[in-house]
Short mmCIF file of C-alpha atoms in Angstrom, two decimals:
data_model
loop_
_atom_site.label_atom_id
_atom_site.label_comp_id
_atom_site.label_asym_id
_atom_site.label_seq_id
_atom_site.Cartn_x
_atom_site.Cartn_y
_atom_site.Cartn_z
CA MET A 920 -0.04 -0.18 0.04
CA LYS A 921 1.41 3.27 -1.04
CA LYS A 922 1.10 5.96 1.61
CA ILE A 923 2.96 8.84 -0.28
CA PHE A 924 0.80 11.45 -2.27
CA PRO A 925 2.02 14.01 -4.63
CA ASN A 926 0.43 17.13 -2.74
CA ALA A 927 -1.87 17.92 -0.06
CA ALA A 928 -5.03 18.12 -2.04
CA ALA A 929 -4.43 14.53 -3.53
CA ALA A 930 -3.52 13.43 0.12
CA LEU A 931 -6.92 14.64 1.38
CA ASP A 932 -8.97 13.31 -1.48
CA GLY A 933 -12.01 11.46 -0.27
CA LEU A 934 -11.65 12.11 3.14
CA LEU A 935 -13.28 15.55 3.47
CA PHE A 936 -17.08 15.88 4.20
CA ASP A 937 -19.23 18.86 5.86
CA GLY A 938 -19.68 18.88 9.51
CA MET A 939 -16.69 16.66 10.23
CA LEU A 940 -14.35 16.50 13.22
CA ILE A 941 -10.85 17.45 12.55
CA ALA A 942 -8.04 17.18 14.91
CA SER A 943 -4.91 19.18 14.10
CA GLY A 944 -1.36 19.33 15.50
CA GLY A 945 0.75 22.29 16.49
CA PHE A 946 1.32 24.80 19.22
CA GLY A 947 0.90 28.48 18.08
CA LEU A 948 2.39 28.35 14.63
CA CYS A 949 4.86 25.89 15.70
CA GLY A 950 4.56 22.48 13.94
CA ILE A 951 1.42 23.41 12.42
CA PRO A 952 0.11 21.32 9.27
CA GLU A 953 0.15 24.54 7.15
CA LEU A 954 -0.20 22.76 3.73
CA LEU A 955 -2.91 20.46 4.64
CA ILE A 956 -4.85 23.65 6.26
CA ALA A 957 -4.45 25.48 2.98
CA ALA A 958 -5.68 22.42 0.86
CA ILE A 959 -8.81 22.08 3.37
CA ARG A 960 -9.63 25.96 2.79
CA ASP A 961 -9.29 25.30 -1.01
CA ALA A 962 -11.56 22.19 -0.69
CA GLY A 963 -14.14 24.33 0.83
CA THR A 964 -15.23 21.78 3.33
CA LYS A 965 -17.84 23.56 5.68
CA ASN A 966 -19.19 23.29 9.30
CA LEU A 967 -15.83 21.92 10.60
CA THR A 968 -15.38 21.20 14.33
CA VAL A 969 -11.46 21.53 14.92
CA ALA A 970 -9.69 20.39 17.72
CA SER A 971 -6.52 22.33 18.09
CA ASN A 972 -4.69 23.72 20.87
CA ASN A 973 -4.65 27.39 19.10
CA ALA A 974 -6.69 28.62 16.19
CA GLY A 975 -3.81 30.17 14.01
CA VAL A 976 -3.32 33.66 13.30
CA ASP A 977 -5.15 36.24 10.69
CA GLY A 978 -4.22 34.55 7.54
CA PHE A 979 -2.11 31.92 8.31
CA GLY A 980 -2.71 28.27 9.73
CA LEU A 981 -6.13 27.84 10.95
CA GLY A 982 -6.83 31.51 10.47
CA GLN A 983 -7.32 30.79 6.93
CA LEU A 984 -10.14 28.31 7.60
CA LEU A 985 -11.90 31.14 9.89
CA GLU A 986 -11.58 33.63 7.23
CA THR A 987 -13.62 31.52 4.92
CA ARG A 988 -16.22 30.70 7.49
CA GLN A 989 -15.57 26.87 7.25
CA VAL A 990 -15.04 26.38 11.03
CA LYS A 991 -18.24 26.00 13.08
CA LYS A 992 -16.74 25.10 16.25
CA MET A 993 -13.16 24.91 17.95
CA ILE A 994 -11.94 22.93 20.68
CA SER A 995 -8.81 24.89 21.98
CA SER A 996 -7.13 25.99 25.41
CA TYR A 997 -5.92 29.38 24.02
CA VAL A 998 -7.03 31.55 20.98
CA GLY A 999 -5.73 34.99 21.86
CA GLU A 1000 -3.64 35.52 18.96
CA ASN A 1001 -6.44 35.85 16.13
CA ALA A 1002 -8.59 38.97 15.70
CA GLU A 1003 -10.85 37.37 13.14
CA PHE A 1004 -11.55 34.42 15.35
CA MET A 1005 -12.46 36.96 18.42
CA ARG A 1006 -14.80 38.64 16.08
CA GLN A 1007 -16.55 35.49 14.80
CA TYR A 1008 -16.68 34.27 18.47
CA LEU A 1009 -17.99 37.55 20.06
CA SER A 1010 -20.74 38.02 17.20
CA GLY A 1011 -21.85 34.28 17.91
CA GLU A 1012 -20.93 32.96 14.52
CA LEU A 1013 -18.27 30.69 15.86
CA GLU A 1014 -18.77 28.06 18.86
CA LEU A 1015 -15.94 27.67 21.24
CA GLU A 1016 -15.19 25.04 23.78
CA PHE A 1017 -12.43 25.82 26.07
CA ASN A 1018 -10.46 22.82 27.30
CA PRO A 1019 -7.60 23.07 29.47
CA GLN A 1020 -4.09 22.34 27.35
CA GLY A 1021 -3.44 19.10 29.12
CA THR A 1022 -7.00 17.79 29.19
CA LEU A 1023 -7.20 18.49 25.29
CA ALA A 1024 -3.87 16.72 24.79
CA GLU A 1025 -5.01 13.69 27.02
CA ARG A 1026 -8.46 13.61 25.29
CA LEU A 1027 -6.45 13.15 22.04
CA ARG A 1028 -4.26 10.52 23.54
CA ALA A 1029 -7.01 8.69 25.06
CA GLY A 1030 -9.30 8.80 22.08
CA GLY A 1031 -6.52 7.11 20.03
CA ALA A 1032 -5.83 4.59 22.70
CA GLY A 1033 -9.30 3.16 23.01
CA ILE A 1034 -10.03 5.04 26.21
CA PRO A 1035 -13.29 6.54 26.06
CA GLY A 1036 -13.02 8.73 29.19
CA PHE A 1037 -10.47 9.55 32.05
CA TYR A 1038 -10.51 11.32 35.47
CA THR A 1039 -8.42 14.35 36.06
CA LYS A 1040 -8.17 16.82 38.79
CA THR A 1041 -7.42 19.58 36.17
CA GLY A 1042 -10.49 21.85 36.33
CA VAL A 1043 -12.09 20.59 39.70
CA GLY A 1044 -14.04 23.37 41.10
CA THR A 1045 -13.95 25.49 38.07
CA VAL A 1046 -16.47 26.08 35.21
CA ILE A 1047 -14.66 23.47 33.28
CA ALA A 1048 -16.19 20.93 35.72
CA GLU A 1049 -19.64 22.21 35.13
CA GLY A 1050 -21.95 19.09 34.16
CA LYS A 1051 -19.14 16.78 34.41
CA GLU A 1052 -19.24 13.53 36.34
CA VAL A 1053 -17.21 13.94 39.69
CA MET A 1054 -15.52 10.91 41.20
CA ASN A 1055 -13.75 10.73 44.48
CA PHE A 1056 -10.25 8.82 44.56
CA GLY A 1057 -8.43 8.85 47.99
CA GLY A 1058 -10.15 11.93 49.23
CA GLN A 1059 -9.44 13.92 46.02
CA ASP A 1060 -12.34 14.84 43.64
CA TYR A 1061 -11.55 13.83 39.93
CA ILE A 1062 -13.87 15.03 36.85
CA LEU A 1063 -14.53 12.79 34.01
CA GLU A 1064 -13.36 14.16 30.64
CA ARG A 1065 -13.90 12.08 27.34
CA GLY A 1066 -11.75 10.99 24.69
CA ILE A 1067 -11.75 12.45 21.29
CA VAL A 1068 -11.82 10.22 18.10
CA ALA A 1069 -11.59 12.60 15.10
CA ASP A 1070 -12.64 12.01 11.54
CA LEU A 1071 -9.38 13.15 10.42
CA ALA A 1072 -6.15 14.04 11.90
CA ILE A 1073 -3.70 16.49 10.30
CA VAL A 1074 -0.29 16.68 11.43
CA LYS A 1075 3.17 17.96 10.68
CA ALA A 1076 6.27 16.20 10.93
CA TRP A 1077 10.07 16.57 10.08
CA LYS A 1078 10.75 13.47 8.43
CA ALA A 1079 8.71 10.29 7.10
CA ASP A 1080 9.88 7.10 5.79
CA PRO A 1081 7.48 5.55 3.01
CA SER A 1082 5.86 3.40 5.79
CA GLY A 1083 4.70 6.48 7.70
CA ASN A 1084 7.20 6.07 10.49
CA LEU A 1085 7.75 9.50 11.56
CA VAL A 1086 10.41 11.91 13.37
CA PHE A 1087 9.71 15.37 14.61
CA ARG A 1088 11.97 18.19 15.38
CA LYS A 1089 12.45 20.08 18.75
CA THR A 1090 9.17 21.69 20.08
CA ALA A 1091 7.52 21.14 16.95
CA ARG A 1092 6.29 17.82 17.96
CA ASN A 1093 3.81 19.45 20.61
CA PHE A 1094 0.27 18.29 20.01
CA ASN A 1095 1.09 16.38 16.66
CA PRO A 1096 1.60 12.82 18.05
CA PRO A 1097 -1.58 12.79 20.05
CA ALA A 1098 -3.68 14.47 17.29
CA ALA A 1099 -2.36 11.90 14.87
CA THR A 1100 -3.38 8.94 17.09
CA SER A 1101 -6.78 10.47 17.69
CA GLY A 1102 -7.82 10.33 13.88
CA ARG A 1103 -9.65 7.43 12.35
CA VAL A 1104 -7.54 8.83 9.22
CA CYS A 1105 -4.26 10.42 9.63
CA VAL A 1106 -2.71 12.54 6.91
CA VAL A 1107 0.83 13.87 7.65
CA GLU A 1108 2.97 16.63 6.00
CA VAL A 1109 6.74 16.34 6.31
CA GLU A 1110 9.69 18.67 5.17
CA GLU A 1111 11.45 15.31 4.06
CA ILE A 1112 10.60 11.84 3.02
CA VAL A 1113 13.64 9.63 3.46
CA PRO A 1114 14.18 6.00 2.03
CA LEU A 1115 12.87 2.94 4.14
CA GLY A 1116 15.85 2.18 6.54
CA ALA A 1117 17.00 5.64 6.71
CA LEU A 1118 15.42 6.24 10.03
CA ASP A 1119 17.01 4.22 13.24
CA PRO A 1120 13.96 2.33 14.34
CA ASP A 1121 14.90 3.20 17.84
CA THR A 1122 14.55 6.90 17.37
CA ILE A 1123 11.17 7.01 15.52
CA HIS A 1124 8.74 9.36 17.62
CA LEU A 1125 5.54 7.82 16.04
CA PRO A 1126 5.21 4.73 14.27
CA GLY A 1127 3.56 4.28 10.80
CA ILE A 1128 0.58 2.34 11.92
CA TYR A 1129 -1.01 5.67 12.94
CA VAL A 1130 -0.24 7.28 9.58
CA HIS A 1131 -2.27 6.45 6.66
CA ARG A 1132 -1.00 9.11 4.00
CA ILE A 1133 1.94 11.39 3.52
CA VAL A 1134 2.76 14.31 1.56
CA GLN A 1135 6.29 16.12 1.30
CA GLY A 1136 6.28 20.03 0.64
CA THR A 1137 7.96 23.37 1.33
CA HIS A 1138 6.95 24.97 4.71
CA GLU A 1139 6.85 28.72 5.56
CA LYS A 1140 7.22 27.98 9.37
CA ARG A 1141 6.25 31.34 10.28
CA ILE A 1142 7.65 32.53 13.94
CA GLU A 1143 5.02 34.21 16.07
CA ASN A 1144 7.00 35.79 18.64
CA ARG A 1145 10.70 36.44 17.60
CA THR A 1146 12.84 37.03 20.70
CA THR A 1147 16.71 37.28 20.58
CA ARG A 1148 19.71 38.40 22.67
CA LYS A 1149 22.48 40.42 21.37
CA LEU A 1150 25.84 38.89 20.62
CA GLU A 1151 28.33 40.06 23.14
CA ALA A 1152 30.92 42.18 21.55
CA MET B 555 8.38 47.86 48.18
CA TRP B 556 9.62 45.46 45.54
CA ASP B 557 9.77 46.22 41.73
CA ARG B 558 9.21 43.56 39.23
CA ASN B 559 12.72 42.30 39.22
CA GLN B 560 13.21 41.99 43.02
CA MET B 561 9.89 40.20 43.08
CA ALA B 562 11.35 37.72 40.71
CA GLU B 563 14.58 37.62 42.51
CA ARG B 564 12.68 36.93 45.71
CA ALA B 565 10.73 34.24 44.09
CA ALA B 566 14.07 32.75 42.84
CA GLN B 567 14.76 32.05 46.57
CA GLU B 568 11.99 29.46 46.43
CA LEU B 569 13.99 27.11 44.07
CA GLN B 570 15.67 24.06 45.34
CA ASP B 571 18.65 22.12 43.77
CA GLY B 572 17.75 19.47 41.43
CA TRP B 573 14.06 20.60 40.87
CA TYR B 574 12.02 20.75 37.63
CA VAL B 575 10.16 23.99 37.54
CA ASN B 576 7.68 25.66 35.31
CA LEU B 577 7.64 29.35 34.97
CA GLY B 578 4.58 31.31 33.71
CA ILE B 579 4.15 34.34 31.58
CA GLY B 580 5.33 37.85 32.74
CA ILE B 581 7.19 38.41 36.03
CA PRO B 582 7.72 34.51 36.48
CA THR B 583 9.71 34.35 33.44
CA LEU B 584 12.14 36.89 34.90
CA VAL B 585 12.85 34.27 37.85
CA ALA B 586 15.12 32.49 35.46
CA ASN B 587 17.49 35.67 35.57
CA TYR B 588 18.06 35.14 39.31
CA ILE B 589 18.58 31.17 40.02
CA PRO B 590 20.88 31.33 42.96
CA LYS B 591 24.40 30.21 42.37
CA GLY B 592 24.96 26.49 43.13
CA ILE B 593 21.47 25.54 42.49
CA GLU B 594 20.49 23.61 39.51
CA VAL B 595 16.92 23.81 38.39
CA THR B 596 15.75 22.44 34.98
CA LEU B 597 12.89 24.68 33.43
CA GLN B 598 9.86 22.97 31.66
CA SER B 599 7.93 24.60 29.02
CA GLU B 600 4.63 22.84 28.68
CA ASN B 601 4.64 22.94 24.91
CA GLY B 602 7.06 19.88 25.12
CA MET B 603 10.47 20.53 26.62
CA LEU B 604 12.54 20.11 29.42
CA GLY B 605 15.85 22.21 29.97
CA MET B 606 14.87 25.55 28.47
CA GLY B 607 17.77 27.93 27.29
CA PRO B 608 17.92 31.61 26.88
CA PHE B 609 16.72 33.43 23.79
CA PRO B 610 18.56 32.77 20.62
CA PHE B 611 21.34 35.28 19.38
CA GLU B 612 19.86 37.45 16.39
CA GLY B 613 19.84 35.39 13.25
CA SER B 614 19.85 31.85 14.84
CA GLU B 615 16.08 31.77 15.67
CA ASP B 616 14.61 28.47 15.00
CA ALA B 617 10.75 28.37 14.24
CA ASP B 618 10.86 24.76 15.55
CA LEU B 619 11.99 25.78 18.98
CA ILE B 620 9.71 27.97 20.95
CA ASN B 621 8.66 28.22 24.61
CA ALA B 622 4.81 28.05 25.97
CA GLY B 623 4.76 31.86 25.39
CA LYS B 624 5.67 31.14 21.69
CA GLN B 625 9.15 32.97 22.11
CA THR B 626 12.20 31.65 20.09
CA ILE B 627 14.55 30.05 22.67
CA THR B 628 17.35 27.88 22.64
CA GLU B 629 18.22 24.22 24.11
CA LEU B 630 20.75 23.26 26.72
CA PRO B 631 22.89 20.14 26.86
CA GLN B 632 20.38 18.73 29.17
CA THR B 633 17.44 19.51 26.99
CA ALA B 634 14.76 16.73 26.20
CA TYR B 635 11.51 17.20 24.01
CA PHE B 636 8.47 15.21 24.16
CA ASP B 637 4.74 15.64 22.86
CA SER B 638 2.08 17.69 24.53
CA ALA B 639 0.33 14.47 26.24
CA GLN B 640 3.57 13.46 27.93
CA SER B 641 4.34 17.17 28.96
CA PHE B 642 1.02 17.24 30.74
CA ALA B 643 1.41 13.67 32.26
CA MET B 644 4.62 14.98 33.98
CA ILE B 645 2.79 18.18 35.18
CA ARG B 646 -0.64 16.26 36.35
CA GLY B 647 1.50 13.33 37.50
CA GLY B 648 3.36 15.67 40.25
CA LYS B 649 6.69 15.37 38.75
CA ILE B 650 7.21 18.95 38.13
CA ALA B 651 8.20 20.33 41.87
CA MET B 652 6.90 23.83 41.46
CA ALA B 653 5.13 26.26 39.21
CA ILE B 654 5.73 30.12 39.53
CA LEU B 655 2.62 31.89 38.00
CA GLY B 656 0.86 35.22 37.80
CA ALA B 657 -2.43 35.79 39.07
CA MET B 658 -5.39 38.25 38.96
CA GLU B 659 -6.62 37.22 42.32
CA VAL B 660 -5.60 34.87 45.21
CA ALA B 661 -8.03 33.97 48.09
CA GLU B 662 -6.86 33.01 51.75
CA ASN B 663 -8.07 29.28 51.16
CA GLY B 664 -5.59 29.00 48.19
CA ASP B 665 -8.02 29.63 45.29
CA LEU B 666 -6.55 31.18 42.22
CA ALA B 667 -8.10 32.96 39.65
CA ASN B 668 -5.85 34.12 36.51
CA TRP B 669 -7.38 33.26 33.34
CA MET B 670 -10.79 35.16 32.76
CA ILE B 671 -12.43 38.38 33.42
CA PRO B 672 -16.14 37.97 32.62
CA GLY B 673 -17.22 40.48 29.87
CA LYS B 674 -13.76 40.91 28.93
CA LEU B 675 -11.98 39.18 26.01
CA VAL B 676 -11.43 35.48 26.99
CA LYS B 677 -8.17 34.07 25.43
CA GLY B 678 -8.37 30.78 27.48
CA MET B 679 -6.61 29.10 30.32
CA GLY B 680 -3.92 27.43 28.33
CA GLY B 681 -1.78 24.92 30.58
CA ALA B 682 -2.74 26.89 33.92
CA MET B 683 -5.46 24.94 35.14
CA ASP B 684 -3.36 21.57 34.73
CA LEU B 685 -0.45 23.16 36.17
CA VAL B 686 -2.16 24.38 39.54
CA ALA B 687 -3.87 21.00 39.62
CA GLY B 688 -0.58 18.94 39.27
CA VAL B 689 2.41 20.40 40.50
CA GLY B 690 3.93 20.01 43.92
CA ARG B 691 3.99 23.61 44.91
CA VAL B 692 2.27 26.79 43.53
CA VAL B 693 4.02 30.08 44.17
CA ILE B 694 2.12 33.30 42.98
CA VAL B 695 3.97 36.31 41.99
CA MET B 696 1.91 39.42 41.41
CA ASP B 697 1.14 43.02 42.60
CA HIS B 698 -0.66 43.07 45.92
CA THR B 699 -3.35 45.55 44.54
CA SER B 700 -4.89 46.47 41.35
CA LYS B 701 -4.34 49.72 39.47
CA HIS B 702 -7.26 51.12 41.44
CA GLY B 703 -5.50 50.07 44.95
CA GLU B 704 -7.83 47.25 45.50
CA SER B 705 -6.56 44.26 47.26
CA LYS B 706 -5.88 41.21 45.01
CA VAL B 707 -5.45 39.17 48.11
CA LEU B 708 -8.93 38.34 49.12
CA LYS B 709 -11.16 36.30 51.56
CA THR B 710 -12.93 35.11 48.45
CA CYS B 711 -12.00 35.28 44.68
CA THR B 712 -14.54 37.21 42.74
CA LEU B 713 -13.23 36.08 39.30
CA PRO B 714 -13.84 32.77 37.75
CA LEU B 715 -11.16 29.91 39.38
CA THR B 716 -8.27 28.59 37.76
CA GLY B 717 -8.01 26.20 40.55
CA LYS B 718 -9.43 25.53 44.08
CA SER B 719 -7.09 25.55 47.08
CA VAL B 720 -3.99 25.31 44.93
CA VAL B 721 -1.96 28.07 46.01
CA ASN B 722 0.94 27.60 48.59
CA ARG B 723 2.71 30.78 48.68
CA ILE B 724 1.96 34.52 47.58
CA ILE B 725 5.03 36.79 46.71
CA THR B 726 3.77 40.28 45.88
CA ASN B 727 5.38 43.70 45.58
CA LEU B 728 4.79 44.40 49.47
CA GLY B 729 5.94 41.00 50.87
CA VAL B 730 5.45 37.08 50.98
CA LEU B 731 2.48 35.35 52.36
CA ASP B 732 1.68 31.56 52.92
CA VAL B 733 -1.52 29.95 52.73
CA VAL B 734 -2.16 28.06 56.05
CA PRO B 735 -5.25 27.03 58.00
CA GLY B 736 -7.46 29.67 58.84
CA GLY B 737 -5.91 32.37 56.33
CA LEU B 738 -2.59 33.58 55.24
CA LYS B 739 0.49 33.99 57.24
CA ILE B 740 2.89 36.84 56.79
CA VAL B 741 6.26 35.18 55.98
CA GLU B 742 8.16 38.43 55.30
CA CYS B 743 7.58 42.06 54.41
CA ALA B 744 9.60 43.88 51.20
CA GLU B 745 12.05 46.48 52.14
CA GLY B 746 10.46 49.60 53.21
CA VAL B 747 7.00 47.92 54.00
CA SER B 748 5.69 47.58 57.51
CA GLU B 749 3.51 44.80 58.85
CA ALA B 750 0.73 47.35 59.26
CA ASP B 751 1.05 48.34 55.58
CA LEU B 752 0.87 44.74 54.51
CA ARG B 753 -2.19 44.14 56.54
CA ALA B 754 -3.95 47.08 55.22
CA ALA B 755 -3.43 46.24 51.73
CA THR B 756 -4.67 42.79 52.34
CA GLU B 757 -8.28 41.98 52.14
CA ALA B 758 -7.86 38.32 53.37
CA THR B 759 -7.70 37.02 56.88
CA ILE B 760 -4.21 37.10 58.39
CA VAL B 761 -3.39 34.73 61.12
CA ASN B 762 -0.49 34.88 63.61
#
């Protein structure tokens, strides 16, 4: 079975439908599947629910799907960097479900691991706990959170081999592995596809069993907040 | 009275050798500049990194290497990377000894509010709820009063909570207070601040 596709549109062919749930990797603009997001914009798929830690910025990343009104609902932990997002949210056009960051990561991990729910003390005694089942373990309250199984996972990795084994780079790993595992289907975009055998099996971050389609492309990799120190003379 | 840097310097005294620590955005980030000599701490960035280094030199920024504030940073010889699920597994699992965070309000029972003001733009809690629920010790660094002079150290928080009974110690521009049974206990006063000043600026119950 061939997993490598010639471009992002081809890699998504037949997988998109209106009203679907998409899990996306990335933290801020770091490690986001920018090519697949652009291809979903071009495909025009509507009424999307997107589980992603952030919502991109205006004009880049998931911000592109917001501009075209393709997103019905976001499941995120932090959305502060996107003016169009805020405009749609405050006007009631866009639904937003805030998840604590670790709860979102674990919901994706659990969904991919066949765990429909788990108990966490994150959010106990806050608005996050409202309407959720509470269980006491050893004198401490925990709330029930549910795993997420996405119709499609879109992720970005550094390198893939043709079997779908993935290696990520530095903090661009972030939500990509848990998002990948949460998908019934997972499409990955990478900077480089290396030959079979070129990746040391001991250093693979995500095994190819989770990866169904791969596309290689050129990434802009935009920096959101450039901070530096001066070279000492 | 302490300024931002003095508050960060005082907060750095909370660090212990060998600890893994998470620093929040704002004044807590400055704590990294004041880590006492002879103490080794490893900074965690919840987007998936242990062993966070300083900002890169101009021209060597790497889009794949950022901290939780989305700032470009560098790695250290002991750096390790991991995914977000593992990052919060170590936070929720109690492996991080301490988090130093900012706050809008703290209550005498240790309740913390630092993510949402109703009616104002809500950006989200990010990892704050997971951190305060999971780490071994929560230290808050913030101004003692609002711009309008109202105490931020309260009997009960008025804002939506980030965590319930989660704060251990509060470091403000006026001094240091611990959350103890029955209220807050004064640990020390900032330079030039009397105990009477500190009590006057505090709405919460102070116990002796």
